[in-house]
């Protein structure tokens, strides 16, 4: 069975369990992830994007001689898990703040004293549309039919 795995790994260009990608492919992957998460951090300002970026970039360490031992790989695994948990906590905070901001914007739309109801609804719909349009990556996979 191990011969089959070796043949498959060689055919797919895989190296070993800790570094399944070649160094060039892994470096390209980390670079693309860094760019994407930096753009997301710039656009939305949430720190969890930078933490995830660091976790992705740390996956490159097994390609170097810095983490060639099993204990270094285990330590890297622990650091990765801690980073992902930290990113999740920051994500929850950011999500809560975003919901509070949307709720405040909705209440501001409802508090217009002289405006009639149709105009208030139109402004609220416009704010919701603008918020949704800002999330074009997340909305790319949503069906409009629902």
Tab-separated table of C-alpha atoms in Angstrom:
chain	number	residue	atom	x	y	z
A	1	UNK	CA	0.000	0.000	0.000
A	2	UNK	CA	2.835	2.364	0.748
A	3	UNK	CA	4.181	1.856	-2.786
A	4	UNK	CA	0.866	3.054	-4.209
A	5	UNK	CA	0.978	6.187	-2.051
A	6	UNK	CA	4.560	6.861	-3.138
A	7	UNK	CA	3.630	6.494	-6.802
A	8	UNK	CA	0.614	8.792	-6.369
A	9	UNK	CA	2.681	11.337	-4.478
A	10	UNK	CA	5.335	11.354	-7.180
A	11	UNK	CA	2.754	11.678	-9.955
A	12	UNK	CA	1.037	14.598	-8.224
A	13	UNK	CA	4.295	16.346	-7.413
A	14	UNK	CA	3.844	15.896	-3.677
A	15	UNK	CA	6.862	15.680	-1.407
A	16	UNK	CA	5.879	14.358	2.019
A	17	UNK	CA	3.272	14.697	4.729
A	18	UNK	CA	4.593	17.993	6.108
A	19	UNK	CA	5.365	19.637	2.769
A	20	UNK	CA	2.924	18.250	0.223
A	21	UNK	CA	3.498	21.117	-2.214
A	22	UNK	CA	6.719	22.009	-3.920
A	23	UNK	CA	8.506	25.044	-2.554
A	24	UNK	CA	7.570	27.215	-5.557
A	25	UNK	CA	3.876	26.310	-5.394
A	26	UNK	CA	3.760	26.797	-1.635
A	27	UNK	CA	5.480	30.179	-1.862
A	28	UNK	CA	3.006	31.271	-4.553
A	29	UNK	CA	0.089	30.066	-2.405
A	30	UNK	CA	1.366	31.986	0.636
A	31	UNK	CA	1.967	35.113	-1.447
A	32	UNK	CA	-1.554	35.038	-2.901
A	33	UNK	CA	-3.079	34.445	0.537
A	34	UNK	CA	-1.048	37.339	1.962
A	35	UNK	CA	-2.281	39.712	-0.733
A	36	UNK	CA	-5.904	38.636	-0.325
A	37	UNK	CA	-5.893	38.921	3.465
A	38	UNK	CA	-4.100	42.289	3.387
A	39	UNK	CA	-6.725	43.616	0.988
A	40	UNK	CA	-9.498	42.280	3.219
A	41	UNK	CA	-7.874	43.877	6.275
A	42	UNK	CA	-7.565	47.178	4.425
A	43	UNK	CA	-11.191	47.049	3.242
A	44	UNK	CA	-12.841	45.878	6.452
A	45	UNK	CA	-10.310	46.706	9.164
A	46	UNK	CA	-10.828	43.489	11.099
A	47	UNK	CA	-7.734	42.016	12.734
A	48	UNK	CA	-8.774	38.422	12.169
A	49	UNK	CA	-7.669	38.749	8.537
A	50	UNK	CA	-4.100	39.494	9.603
A	51	UNK	CA	-4.112	36.616	12.071
A	52	UNK	CA	-5.316	34.166	9.414
A	53	UNK	CA	-2.701	35.560	7.050
A	54	UNK	CA	0.005	34.827	9.633
A	55	UNK	CA	-1.340	31.299	10.110
A	56	UNK	CA	-1.258	30.657	6.365
A	57	UNK	CA	2.226	32.094	6.001
A	58	UNK	CA	3.535	29.965	8.871
A	59	UNK	CA	2.622	26.863	6.884
A	60	UNK	CA	5.686	27.664	4.781
A	61	UNK	CA	8.063	26.923	7.681
A	62	UNK	CA	8.236	23.146	7.039
A	63	UNK	CA	9.715	23.993	3.626
A	64	UNK	CA	12.740	25.481	5.398
A	65	UNK	CA	15.343	23.892	7.617
A	66	UNK	CA	13.929	25.741	10.653
A	67	UNK	CA	11.298	23.107	11.304
A	68	UNK	CA	12.771	19.867	10.084
A	69	UNK	CA	12.364	17.995	13.374
A	70	UNK	CA	9.169	16.371	14.561
A	71	UNK	CA	9.074	18.513	17.717
A	72	UNK	CA	9.300	21.689	15.628
A	73	UNK	CA	6.414	20.466	13.457
A	74	UNK	CA	4.353	19.739	16.581
A	75	UNK	CA	5.132	23.194	17.993
A	76	UNK	CA	4.116	24.735	14.671
A	77	UNK	CA	0.849	22.797	14.833
A	78	UNK	CA	0.118	24.167	18.303
A	79	UNK	CA	0.904	27.715	17.158
A	80	UNK	CA	-1.380	27.261	14.116
A	81	UNK	CA	-4.269	26.083	16.298
A	82	UNK	CA	-3.777	29.005	18.695
A	83	UNK	CA	-3.708	31.471	15.805
A	84	UNK	CA	-6.903	30.053	14.323
A	85	UNK	CA	-8.683	30.174	17.695
A	86	UNK	CA	-7.524	33.776	18.156
A	87	UNK	CA	-8.723	34.661	14.655
A	88	UNK	CA	-12.109	33.122	15.443
A	89	UNK	CA	-12.431	35.210	18.610
A	90	UNK	CA	-11.542	38.388	16.691
A	91	UNK	CA	-14.013	37.391	13.966
A	92	UNK	CA	-16.798	37.043	16.534
A	93	UNK	CA	-15.992	40.506	17.929
A	94	UNK	CA	-15.964	42.049	14.439
A	95	UNK	CA	-19.206	40.330	13.518
A	96	UNK	CA	-20.890	41.594	16.669
A	97	UNK	CA	-19.697	45.158	15.970
A	98	UNK	CA	-20.895	44.976	12.362
A	99	UNK	CA	-24.344	43.781	13.432
A	100	UNK	CA	-24.545	46.583	15.996
A	101	UNK	CA	-23.588	49.136	13.328
A	102	UNK	CA	-26.240	47.774	10.952
A	103	UNK	CA	-28.828	47.898	13.726
A	104	UNK	CA	-27.862	51.500	14.520
A	105	UNK	CA	-28.086	52.414	10.832
A	106	UNK	CA	-31.509	50.810	10.642
A	107	UNK	CA	-32.653	52.743	13.720
A	108	UNK	CA	-31.318	55.985	12.235
A	109	UNK	CA	-33.388	55.273	9.147
A	110	UNK	CA	-36.493	54.784	11.283
A	111	UNK	CA	-35.944	57.956	13.366
A	112	UNK	CA	-36.514	60.555	10.648
A	113	UNK	CA	-39.284	62.760	12.099
A	114	UNK	CA	-40.485	64.782	9.061
A	115	UNK	CA	-39.957	62.131	6.386
A	116	UNK	CA	-42.780	59.905	5.277
A	117	UNK	CA	-42.597	56.128	5.644
A	118	UNK	CA	-41.894	55.407	1.975
A	119	UNK	CA	-38.804	57.618	2.000
A	120	UNK	CA	-37.552	56.005	5.216
A	121	UNK	CA	-38.000	52.538	3.738
A	122	UNK	CA	-36.185	53.619	0.590
A	123	UNK	CA	-33.213	54.947	2.587
A	124	UNK	CA	-33.095	51.780	4.683
A	125	UNK	CA	-33.182	49.611	1.562
A	126	UNK	CA	-30.370	51.703	0.066
A	127	UNK	CA	-28.221	51.263	3.207
A	128	UNK	CA	-28.813	47.504	3.189
A	129	UNK	CA	-27.945	47.339	-0.514
A	130	UNK	CA	-24.730	49.319	0.041
A	131	UNK	CA	-23.745	47.027	2.921
A	132	UNK	CA	-24.418	43.963	0.789
A	133	UNK	CA	-22.518	45.402	-2.186
A	134	UNK	CA	-19.433	45.893	0.007
A	135	UNK	CA	-19.359	42.132	0.577
A	136	UNK	CA	-19.003	41.166	-3.068
A	137	UNK	CA	-16.684	38.208	-2.391
A	138	UNK	CA	-19.044	36.685	0.194
A	139	UNK	CA	-22.049	37.330	-2.043
A	140	UNK	CA	-20.453	35.786	-5.121
A	141	UNK	CA	-21.689	32.357	-4.128
A	142	UNK	CA	-25.191	33.333	-3.021
A	143	UNK	CA	-28.232	32.597	-5.164
A	144	UNK	CA	-30.461	35.577	-5.899
A	145	UNK	CA	-33.476	33.270	-6.290
A	146	UNK	CA	-33.841	32.703	-2.541
